[in-house]
Amino acid sequence: MRTLSPVNRLRGSLPKIGIRPTIDGRYGGVRESLEGPVMAMAQATKAFLEGSLRHPCGLPVECVVAEGCIGGFSEAAKCAETFRKENVGVSLTVTPCWCYGSETMDTDPLTVKAIWGFNGTERPGAVYLAATLSGHSQKGLPCFGIYGRDVQEAGDTAIPDDVREKLLRFARAGLAVATMRGTAYLGMGGVSMGIAGSIVDQDFFQSYLGMRAETIDMTEFVRRMDRRIFDEEEFDRALLWVRENCHEGKDWNGPEKPRSRADLDLDWERSVMMALIARDLMVGNPRLADRGFYEEAEGHNALAAGFQGQRQWTDHFPNGDFLEAILCSSFDWNGIRQPYVVATENDACNGVSMLLGHLLTGTAQMFSDVRTYWSPTAVERVTGWTPTGVAEGGFLHLINSGPSALDWTGRQSRDGKPALKPYWEITGEEVEACLANTRWGASIREYFPGGGWSTDFTTLGGMPVTMCRLNLVRGLGPVLQIAEGWTLDLPAEVDRILDERTNPSWPTTWFAPRTTGHGPFRDVYTVMNHWGANHGAISFGHIGSDLITLASMLRIPVDMHNVADESVFRPSSWARFGAMNPQDGDYRACSAYGPIYG
């Protein structure tokens, strides 16, 4: 299977990182002696970031360095104009020396900002850092401060490891903020079964994310299916690929609800049509214009979407499991490519949670019900097995009546361990392994009278993962929850017994969050008891620190997390709102600053 070339699927150019080398503006020996070291620091930062980062679509991240050093407001204005022309969305000021703080600082309210003040004794870069961060706080412009722990020698262009970590955390989160701006969330349908997360809050998307909330009625799927408004050549190719690679599993429906082979084949055809249509609705398809469907060819410029499905659609048509699973995966009949973000049941809050994880990692995301807490006592009573190791305190059963991306079989690997990877690192053999370890079961008729297919696999254990969830609270606004932990392997018979107590035709992930012995992470039961909704978004890796940084940029407080204190990185002014109690300070800072765009 070939890996597709990187492409930006959305309208507009990708955001860039702007690097602002600031300098002491005094001529007559001071500025002249600093021009070289200051610009060398900027160029070293550019080389590091460009060599370390890619956009989730696979294209390289570009950094724009100001044409000259910034010693005062006139040069700051020139830099700002360059950044506007270059679509800079992330601003990083670097300097090893004193500069005129409020005269050289970036005051664009829409760019996320950081300052790296070089820790050296010859020139006071740290003094500029502190002075200018104070100016940002006074002017109401949140800014991150980056300062190395150890003193470096003057002229040292090496970037210490602790500085590298903060530069990358800031850059990843900042690019996520800038990438969302000007795109859309597409609600395909409306509210699913009264699930509050699928009551799409347009003001939230506009004010906090800079995104539109677009909506289409589900009759648009019927129109496009009936009138065959999709690429028919691709449909034939996709259907052939599905027949060869999507292996059918056990039909758990009883004999009183039979489904003929002709019915099942029609479900496959309709499911493939639905996947093509959903993708075209999100990002458009120029092939449709060739057939005269000019409006349909444009799409909705959607960075993420949700599919209502239940109940009105699934009572009559095949469910959306296939379209959600295959679009959210890192591959399909065209090859290995960037995953899409599509939320089950149009749960836009979980769709946003998936989107945040994808923008930070570039990997496929899992949408899942946070279904059951299995205590050690209950597991032993039901199966006779006593959980040990990471599972000793019990675990959560993540399972969904919708799909999970096929990447979440865990059949990709890094350093010999199961993993999820950005699409450009995935091999054809790993794709085949994901497909081989997935079964497609005929949908349970009592849930989905209209038919369709359900994704069935069990995620391999041993993977570090992070579950998060955005919740909307009246009187408060958005809040984010974060739980780092690990996937689990259970003994085969234990897995079977526990899985078959619910619907075994759905994908299963056994998850043990890391507990701390206090607060909402006192134990696994308490984690589930504090979770704010029925769904969660799961990303590969322990990315809680990145999510906390990103949430602070969006002015969304984090109500629970199990990230170590030393790994929490927020704008410097957050400490002014409560350095002795950062949890409360986060709430106060987000409330005081308010949403970026609102």
CSV table of C-alpha atoms in Angstrom, one decimal, residues 114-526:
chain,number,residue,atom,x,y,z
A,114,ALA,CA,6.4,33.0,24.0
A,115,ILE,CA,9.7,34.6,24.9
A,116,TRP,CA,12.9,32.6,25.3
A,117,GLY,CA,15.4,34.6,27.4
A,118,PHE,CA,18.9,33.1,27.2
A,119,ASN,CA,20.3,32.2,30.6
A,120,GLY,CA,23.8,33.7,30.4
A,121,THR,CA,25.7,36.0,32.7
A,122,GLU,CA,27.4,38.2,30.1
A,123,ARG,CA,24.1,39.9,29.0
A,124,PRO,CA,20.8,40.0,30.9
A,125,GLY,CA,18.5,38.0,28.6
A,126,ALA,CA,16.6,36.8,31.7
A,127,VAL,CA,16.1,40.4,32.8
A,128,TYR,CA,14.4,41.2,29.4
A,129,LEU,CA,12.3,38.0,29.7
A,130,ALA,CA,11.0,39.0,33.2
A,131,ALA,CA,10.4,42.6,32.2
A,132,THR,CA,8.6,41.9,29.0
A,133,LEU,CA,6.5,39.1,30.6
A,134,SER,CA,5.4,41.7,33.1
A,135,GLY,CA,4.5,44.0,30.2
A,136,HIS,CA,2.4,41.3,28.6
A,137,SER,CA,0.6,40.7,31.9
A,138,GLN,CA,-0.1,44.4,32.3
A,139,LYS,CA,-1.4,44.7,28.8
A,140,GLY,CA,-3.6,41.6,29.0
A,141,LEU,CA,-1.6,39.6,26.4
A,142,PRO,CA,-0.8,36.1,27.8
A,143,CYS,CA,2.7,35.0,27.0
A,144,PHE,CA,4.8,31.9,27.8
A,145,GLY,CA,8.2,32.4,29.4
A,146,ILE,CA,11.0,30.0,28.5
A,147,TYR,CA,14.2,30.1,30.5
A,148,GLY,CA,16.9,27.4,30.8
A,149,ARG,CA,17.7,26.0,34.2
A,150,ASP,CA,21.5,26.1,33.7
A,151,VAL,CA,23.7,29.1,32.8
A,152,GLN,CA,25.3,28.9,29.3
A,153,GLU,CA,28.3,30.5,27.9
A,154,ALA,CA,28.0,33.6,25.7
A,155,GLY,CA,27.8,32.6,22.1
A,156,ASP,CA,26.6,29.1,22.9
A,157,THR,CA,24.1,28.3,20.1
A,158,ALA,CA,23.1,24.9,21.6
A,159,ILE,CA,19.5,24.6,22.9
A,160,PRO,CA,19.4,22.9,26.3
A,161,ASP,CA,17.1,19.9,26.6
A,162,ASP,CA,14.7,21.7,29.0
A,163,VAL,CA,14.4,24.6,26.7
A,164,ARG,CA,13.8,22.2,23.7
A,165,GLU,CA,11.0,20.6,25.6
A,166,LYS,CA,9.2,23.9,26.2
A,167,LEU,CA,9.8,25.2,22.7
A,168,LEU,CA,8.2,22.0,21.2
A,169,ARG,CA,5.3,22.1,23.7
A,170,PHE,CA,4.6,25.7,22.9
A,171,ALA,CA,5.0,25.3,19.2
A,172,ARG,CA,2.8,22.2,18.9
A,173,ALA,CA,0.0,23.8,20.9
A,174,GLY,CA,0.4,27.1,19.2
A,175,LEU,CA,0.1,25.6,15.8
A,176,ALA,CA,-3.0,23.7,16.8
A,177,VAL,CA,-4.6,27.0,17.8
A,178,ALA,CA,-3.6,28.6,14.5
A,179,THR,CA,-4.7,25.6,12.4
A,180,MET,CA,-8.2,25.6,13.8
A,181,ARG,CA,-8.8,29.3,13.1
A,182,GLY,CA,-10.9,29.8,10.0
A,183,THR,CA,-12.0,26.2,9.6
A,184,ALA,CA,-15.2,24.5,10.4
A,185,TYR,CA,-16.9,21.7,12.4
A,186,LEU,CA,-19.5,20.0,10.2
A,187,GLY,CA,-22.5,18.6,12.0
A,188,MET,CA,-23.9,15.9,9.7
A,189,GLY,CA,-27.4,15.8,11.1
A,190,GLY,CA,-28.6,17.1,14.5
A,191,VAL,CA,-28.9,15.9,18.1
A,192,SER,CA,-28.4,12.2,18.5
A,193,MET,CA,-30.7,10.5,21.1
A,194,GLY,CA,-30.7,13.6,23.4
A,195,ILE,CA,-26.9,13.5,23.9
A,196,ALA,CA,-25.9,16.9,25.1
A,197,GLY,CA,-22.6,16.9,23.4
A,198,SER,CA,-24.4,16.8,20.0
A,199,ILE,CA,-26.2,20.0,20.8
A,200,VAL,CA,-23.6,21.9,18.8
A,201,ASP,CA,-22.7,25.2,20.5
A,202,GLN,CA,-21.9,27.6,17.7
A,203,ASP,CA,-20.8,30.4,20.1
A,204,PHE,CA,-18.2,28.0,21.6
A,205,PHE,CA,-16.7,27.1,18.3
A,206,GLN,CA,-16.6,30.8,17.2
A,207,SER,CA,-15.4,32.4,20.4
A,208,TYR,CA,-12.9,29.8,21.7
A,209,LEU,CA,-11.6,28.0,18.5
A,210,GLY,CA,-12.2,30.6,15.8
A,211,MET,CA,-14.1,27.9,13.9
A,212,ARG,CA,-17.5,27.9,12.2
A,213,ALA,CA,-20.1,25.4,13.1
A,214,GLU,CA,-21.6,24.2,9.8
A,215,THR,CA,-24.7,21.9,9.6
A,216,ILE,CA,-26.3,19.8,6.9
A,217,ASP,CA,-29.5,17.8,7.2
A,218,MET,CA,-29.1,14.0,6.8
A,219,THR,CA,-31.4,14.1,3.8
A,220,GLU,CA,-28.3,15.4,1.9
A,221,PHE,CA,-26.9,11.8,2.2
A,222,VAL,CA,-30.1,10.4,0.7
A,223,ARG,CA,-29.9,12.9,-2.2
A,224,ARG,CA,-26.3,12.1,-2.9
A,225,MET,CA,-26.8,8.4,-2.7
A,226,ASP,CA,-29.9,8.4,-4.8
A,227,ARG,CA,-28.4,10.7,-7.5
A,228,ARG,CA,-24.9,9.1,-7.2
A,229,ILE,CA,-23.2,12.4,-6.4
A,230,PHE,CA,-19.9,10.9,-5.7
A,231,ASP,CA,-16.9,9.7,-7.7
A,232,GLU,CA,-18.3,6.5,-9.2
A,233,GLU,CA,-14.9,5.3,-10.3
A,234,GLU,CA,-13.6,5.7,-6.8
A,235,PHE,CA,-16.7,4.0,-5.4
A,236,ASP,CA,-16.0,0.9,-7.6
A,237,ARG,CA,-12.4,0.8,-6.5
A,238,ALA,CA,-13.3,1.3,-2.8
A,239,LEU,CA,-15.9,-1.4,-2.8
A,240,LEU,CA,-13.4,-3.9,-4.3
A,241,TRP,CA,-10.9,-2.9,-1.7
A,242,VAL,CA,-13.4,-3.4,1.1
A,243,ARG,CA,-14.4,-6.9,-0.2
A,244,GLU,CA,-10.8,-7.9,-0.2
A,245,ASN,CA,-9.7,-6.3,3.1
A,246,CYS,CA,-12.6,-5.8,5.4
A,247,HIS,CA,-13.2,-9.3,6.9
A,248,GLU,CA,-16.7,-10.1,8.1
A,249,GLY,CA,-17.0,-11.5,11.6
A,250,LYS,CA,-19.7,-13.3,13.6
A,251,ASP,CA,-23.3,-12.2,13.3
A,252,TRP,CA,-24.5,-11.8,16.8
A,253,ASN,CA,-28.1,-11.3,15.8
A,254,GLY,CA,-30.4,-14.2,16.7
A,255,PRO,CA,-32.2,-16.3,14.0
A,256,GLU,CA,-35.4,-14.3,14.6
A,257,LYS,CA,-33.7,-11.3,13.0
A,258,PRO,CA,-32.1,-12.8,9.9
A,259,ARG,CA,-30.3,-10.6,7.2
A,260,SER,CA,-29.8,-12.1,3.8
A,261,ARG,CA,-26.6,-12.1,1.8
A,262,ALA,CA,-28.2,-9.6,-0.6
A,263,ASP,CA,-29.1,-7.3,2.4
A,264,LEU,CA,-25.5,-7.5,3.7
A,265,ASP,CA,-24.0,-6.7,0.3
A,266,LEU,CA,-26.3,-3.7,-0.1
A,267,ASP,CA,-25.2,-2.5,3.4
A,268,TRP,CA,-21.6,-2.6,2.2
A,269,GLU,CA,-22.4,-0.6,-0.9
A,270,ARG,CA,-24.3,2.0,1.0
A,271,SER,CA,-21.7,2.1,3.7
A,272,VAL,CA,-19.0,2.8,1.2
A,273,MET,CA,-21.1,5.5,-0.5
A,274,MET,CA,-21.7,7.1,2.9
A,275,ALA,CA,-17.9,7.2,3.6
A,276,LEU,CA,-17.3,8.9,0.3
A,277,ILE,CA,-20.1,11.4,0.8
A,278,ALA,CA,-19.1,12.3,4.3
A,279,ARG,CA,-15.5,13.0,3.2
A,280,ASP,CA,-16.7,15.1,0.2
A,281,LEU,CA,-19.0,17.1,2.5
A,282,MET,CA,-16.0,17.8,4.8
A,283,VAL,CA,-13.3,18.8,2.3
A,284,GLY,CA,-14.9,18.8,-1.1
A,285,ASN,CA,-13.9,16.8,-4.2
A,286,PRO,CA,-12.9,18.4,-7.5
A,287,ARG,CA,-14.1,15.3,-9.4
A,288,LEU,CA,-17.6,16.3,-8.6
A,289,ALA,CA,-17.2,19.6,-10.5
A,290,ASP,CA,-16.2,17.5,-13.6
A,291,ARG,CA,-19.8,16.1,-13.5
A,292,GLY,CA,-21.4,19.6,-13.0
A,293,PHE,CA,-21.8,19.4,-9.2
A,294,TYR,CA,-20.0,22.6,-8.6
A,295,GLU,CA,-21.4,23.5,-5.2
A,296,GLU,CA,-20.9,19.9,-3.9
A,297,ALA,CA,-17.3,20.0,-5.1
A,298,GLU,CA,-16.5,22.8,-2.6
A,299,GLY,CA,-17.2,21.0,0.7
A,300,HIS,CA,-17.4,22.8,4.0
A,301,ASN,CA,-13.7,23.3,4.8
A,302,ALA,CA,-14.3,21.1,7.8
A,303,LEU,CA,-11.3,20.2,10.0
A,304,ALA,CA,-13.6,17.9,12.0
A,305,ALA,CA,-17.2,16.6,11.7
A,306,GLY,CA,-19.8,14.5,13.4
A,307,PHE,CA,-22.4,12.0,12.1
A,308,GLN,CA,-25.7,11.9,14.0
A,309,GLY,CA,-26.8,8.5,12.8
A,310,GLN,CA,-29.0,7.4,15.6
A,311,ARG,CA,-31.9,7.2,15.6
A,312,GLN,CA,-33.7,8.5,12.6
A,313,TRP,CA,-31.0,7.6,10.1
A,314,THR,CA,-30.1,4.2,11.6
A,315,ASP,CA,-33.7,3.1,11.9
A,316,HIS,CA,-33.9,3.1,8.1
A,317,PHE,CA,-30.4,3.2,6.7
A,318,PRO,CA,-27.1,1.5,7.5
A,319,ASN,CA,-25.3,3.0,10.5
A,320,GLY,CA,-22.3,5.3,10.2
A,321,ASP,CA,-19.8,2.9,11.8
A,322,PHE,CA,-17.9,2.1,8.6
A,323,LEU,CA,-17.7,5.7,7.5
A,324,GLU,CA,-16.5,6.9,10.9
A,325,ALA,CA,-14.0,4.0,11.3
A,326,ILE,CA,-12.4,4.3,7.9
A,327,LEU,CA,-12.3,8.1,7.8
A,328,CYS,CA,-10.8,8.2,11.3
A,329,SER,CA,-8.1,5.6,10.3
A,330,SER,CA,-4.8,6.5,8.7
A,331,PHE,CA,-5.5,4.5,5.5
A,332,ASP,CA,-8.2,3.5,3.0
A,333,TRP,CA,-8.5,2.3,-0.6
A,334,ASN,CA,-6.4,5.3,-1.8
A,335,GLY,CA,-3.4,4.5,0.4
A,336,ILE,CA,-1.9,5.6,3.7
A,337,ARG,CA,-3.0,9.2,4.5
A,338,GLN,CA,-3.8,11.7,7.2
A,339,PRO,CA,-6.8,10.6,9.4
A,340,TYR,CA,-10.0,12.6,9.4
A,341,VAL,CA,-11.7,13.5,12.6
A,342,VAL,CA,-15.3,12.3,12.7
A,343,ALA,CA,-17.3,12.1,15.9
A,344,THR,CA,-19.8,9.4,16.5
A,345,GLU,CA,-23.4,10.5,17.3
A,346,ASN,CA,-22.4,14.1,16.3
A,347,ASP,CA,-20.9,14.6,19.8
A,348,ALA,CA,-19.2,17.8,18.9
A,349,CYS,CA,-17.6,18.1,22.4
A,350,ASN,CA,-15.9,14.8,21.9
A,351,GLY,CA,-15.1,15.7,18.3
A,352,VAL,CA,-13.2,18.7,19.6
A,353,SER,CA,-11.4,16.5,22.1
A,354,MET,CA,-10.4,14.2,19.2
A,355,LEU,CA,-9.3,17.2,17.2
A,356,LEU,CA,-7.0,18.5,19.9
A,357,GLY,CA,-5.3,15.2,20.2
A,358,HIS,CA,-4.9,14.8,16.5
A,359,LEU,CA,-3.5,18.3,16.0
A,360,LEU,CA,-0.9,17.7,18.8
A,361,THR,CA,0.2,14.2,17.6
A,362,GLY,CA,-0.8,13.8,14.0
A,363,THR,CA,-2.2,10.3,14.9
A,364,ALA,CA,-5.6,8.7,14.6
A,365,GLN,CA,-7.9,9.3,17.5
A,366,MET,CA,-10.3,6.9,19.3
A,367,PHE,CA,-13.9,7.9,20.1
A,368,SER,CA,-15.3,5.7,22.8
A,369,ASP,CA,-17.9,5.3,25.5
A,370,VAL,CA,-16.5,5.4,29.0
A,371,ARG,CA,-18.6,2.4,29.6
A,372,THR,CA,-17.8,0.4,32.7
A,373,TYR,CA,-15.5,0.5,35.8
A,374,TRP,CA,-14.4,-3.0,36.6
A,375,SER,CA,-13.2,-3.2,40.2
A,376,PRO,CA,-10.8,-6.0,41.1
A,377,THR,CA,-13.5,-7.5,43.3
A,378,ALA,CA,-16.0,-7.6,40.4
A,379,VAL,CA,-13.5,-9.0,38.0
A,380,GLU,CA,-12.6,-11.8,40.3
A,381,ARG,CA,-16.3,-12.6,41.0
A,382,VAL,CA,-17.2,-12.7,37.4
A,383,THR,CA,-14.1,-14.4,35.9
A,384,GLY,CA,-12.2,-15.9,38.8
A,385,TRP,CA,-9.1,-13.9,37.8
A,386,THR,CA,-7.4,-11.4,40.1
A,387,PRO,CA,-6.1,-8.3,38.3
A,388,THR,CA,-2.4,-7.6,38.8
A,389,GLY,CA,0.2,-5.0,37.8
A,390,VAL,CA,-1.2,-1.9,36.2
A,391,ALA,CA,-4.7,-3.4,36.4
A,392,GLU,CA,-4.4,-4.1,40.1
A,393,GLY,CA,-6.7,-1.2,41.0
A,394,GLY,CA,-9.3,-2.1,38.4
A,395,PHE,CA,-9.8,-0.7,34.9
A,396,LEU,CA,-12.2,1.0,32.5
A,397,HIS,CA,-13.9,-0.7,29.6
A,398,LEU,CA,-13.8,1.7,26.7
A,399,ILE,CA,-16.2,0.4,24.1
A,400,ASN,CA,-18.4,2.2,21.6
A,401,SER,CA,-21.6,1.5,19.6
A,402,GLY,CA,-19.9,3.5,16.9
A,403,PRO,CA,-16.4,2.7,15.6
A,404,SER,CA,-12.8,3.3,16.5
A,405,ALA,CA,-10.1,4.0,14.0
A,406,LEU,CA,-8.5,0.7,12.8
A,407,ASP,CA,-5.1,2.1,14.0
A,408,TRP,CA,-6.4,1.3,17.5
A,409,THR,CA,-5.9,-2.4,17.0
A,410,GLY,CA,-2.4,-1.5,18.2
A,411,ARG,CA,-0.7,-3.3,15.4
A,412,GLN,CA,1.7,-0.6,14.5
A,413,SER,CA,4.9,-0.6,16.4
A,414,ARG,CA,7.8,1.6,17.5
A,415,ASP,CA,11.0,0.1,19.0
A,416,GLY,CA,9.2,-3.3,19.1
A,417,LYS,CA,6.3,-2.1,21.1
A,418,PRO,CA,2.7,-1.5,20.0
A,419,ALA,CA,2.0,2.1,19.1
A,420,LEU,CA,0.1,4.5,16.9
A,421,LYS,CA,2.1,6.6,14.5
A,422,PRO,CA,1.6,9.6,12.2
A,423,TYR,CA,0.6,8.3,8.8
A,424,TRP,CA,4.0,9.0,7.1
A,425,GLU,CA,5.7,6.6,9.5
A,426,ILE,CA,3.2,3.7,9.0
A,427,THR,CA,4.2,0.8,6.7
A,428,GLY,CA,2.1,-1.2,4.4
A,429,GLU,CA,2.7,-4.3,6.6
A,430,GLU,CA,1.3,-2.4,9.6
A,431,VAL,CA,-1.8,-1.5,7.6
A,432,GLU,CA,-2.3,-5.1,6.7
A,433,ALA,CA,-2.0,-6.2,10.3
A,434,CYS,CA,-4.6,-3.6,11.4
A,435,LEU,CA,-7.0,-4.9,8.8
A,436,ALA,CA,-6.3,-8.5,9.6
A,437,ASN,CA,-7.0,-8.0,13.3
A,438,THR,CA,-10.3,-6.2,12.6
A,439,ARG,CA,-13.7,-8.0,12.0
A,440,TRP,CA,-16.8,-6.4,10.8
A,441,GLY,CA,-19.9,-7.7,12.4
A,442,ALA,CA,-23.4,-7.2,11.0
A,443,SER,CA,-25.0,-4.5,13.2
A,444,ILE,CA,-27.2,-5.6,16.1
A,445,ARG,CA,-30.7,-5.1,14.8
A,446,GLU,CA,-32.2,-4.0,18.1
A,447,TYR,CA,-29.8,-1.0,18.0
A,448,PHE,CA,-29.6,-0.5,14.2
A,449,PRO,CA,-32.8,-1.7,12.4
A,450,GLY,CA,-31.4,-0.2,9.2
A,451,GLY,CA,-28.4,-2.5,9.1
A,452,GLY,CA,-24.8,-1.7,8.6
A,453,TRP,CA,-21.5,-2.9,10.1
A,454,SER,CA,-19.8,-2.6,13.4
A,455,THR,CA,-16.0,-2.6,13.9
A,456,ASP,CA,-14.8,-5.4,16.2
A,457,PHE,CA,-11.3,-5.6,17.6
A,458,THR,CA,-9.5,-5.5,21.0
A,459,THR,CA,-6.7,-3.0,21.4
A,460,LEU,CA,-3.3,-4.4,22.3
A,461,GLY,CA,-2.1,-3.6,25.8
A,462,GLY,CA,1.0,-1.8,27.0
A,463,MET,CA,0.4,1.4,25.1
A,464,PRO,CA,0.7,4.8,26.9
A,465,VAL,CA,-2.5,6.7,26.1
A,466,THR,CA,-4.3,9.9,27.2
A,467,MET,CA,-8.1,10.2,27.5
A,468,CYS,CA,-9.6,13.7,27.4
A,469,ARG,CA,-13.0,15.3,27.2
A,470,LEU,CA,-14.2,18.8,26.6
A,471,ASN,CA,-17.4,19.6,28.6
A,472,LEU,CA,-19.6,22.7,28.4
A,473,VAL,CA,-21.0,24.0,31.7
A,474,ARG,CA,-23.6,26.7,31.9
A,475,GLY,CA,-22.3,29.7,33.9
A,476,LEU,CA,-18.7,28.5,33.5
A,477,GLY,CA,-18.1,27.7,29.8
A,478,PRO,CA,-15.9,25.0,28.5
A,479,VAL,CA,-13.6,22.8,30.7
A,480,LEU,CA,-11.2,20.1,29.8
A,481,GLN,CA,-10.6,16.8,31.6
A,482,ILE,CA,-7.4,14.7,31.1
A,483,ALA,CA,-6.4,11.2,32.2
A,484,GLU,CA,-3.1,9.6,31.3
A,485,GLY,CA,-2.8,5.8,31.6
A,486,TRP,CA,-2.2,2.6,29.7
A,487,THR,CA,-4.0,0.1,27.6
A,488,LEU,CA,-4.2,-3.5,29.0
A,489,ASP,CA,-4.0,-7.0,27.8
A,490,LEU,CA,-6.4,-9.3,29.7
A,491,PRO,CA,-6.1,-13.1,29.8
A,492,ALA,CA,-8.0,-14.4,26.7
A,493,GLU,CA,-10.8,-16.0,28.7
A,494,VAL,CA,-11.2,-13.0,31.0
A,495,ASP,CA,-11.4,-10.7,27.9
A,496,ARG,CA,-14.1,-12.9,26.4
A,497,ILE,CA,-16.2,-13.1,29.5
A,498,LEU,CA,-16.1,-9.4,30.2
A,499,ASP,CA,-16.6,-8.4,26.5
A,500,GLU,CA,-19.6,-10.6,26.0
A,501,ARG,CA,-21.4,-9.1,28.9
A,502,THR,CA,-22.1,-6.1,26.6
A,503,ASN,CA,-22.0,-6.0,22.8
A,504,PRO,CA,-19.1,-8.1,21.6
A,505,SER,CA,-19.4,-6.7,18.0
A,506,TRP,CA,-18.0,-3.4,19.1
A,507,PRO,CA,-14.3,-2.4,19.5
A,508,THR,CA,-12.9,-2.8,23.0
A,509,THR,CA,-10.0,-1.1,24.8
A,510,TRP,CA,-9.1,-1.9,28.4
A,511,PHE,CA,-7.8,1.2,30.0
A,512,ALA,CA,-6.1,1.8,33.4
A,513,PRO,CA,-5.6,5.5,34.2
A,514,ARG,CA,-2.7,6.5,36.4
A,515,THR,CA,-3.9,7.1,39.9
A,516,THR,CA,-2.3,9.5,42.4
A,517,GLY,CA,-4.1,8.6,45.7
A,518,HIS,CA,-5.8,11.9,46.0
A,519,GLY,CA,-8.6,14.0,44.5
A,520,PRO,CA,-10.3,12.8,41.3
A,521,PHE,CA,-7.4,10.4,40.7
A,522,ARG,CA,-7.6,8.8,44.1
A,523,ASP,CA,-8.4,5.5,42.4
A,524,VAL,CA,-9.8,4.2,39.1
A,525,TYR,CA,-13.4,4.3,40.4
A,526,THR,CA,-13.0,8.0,41.3
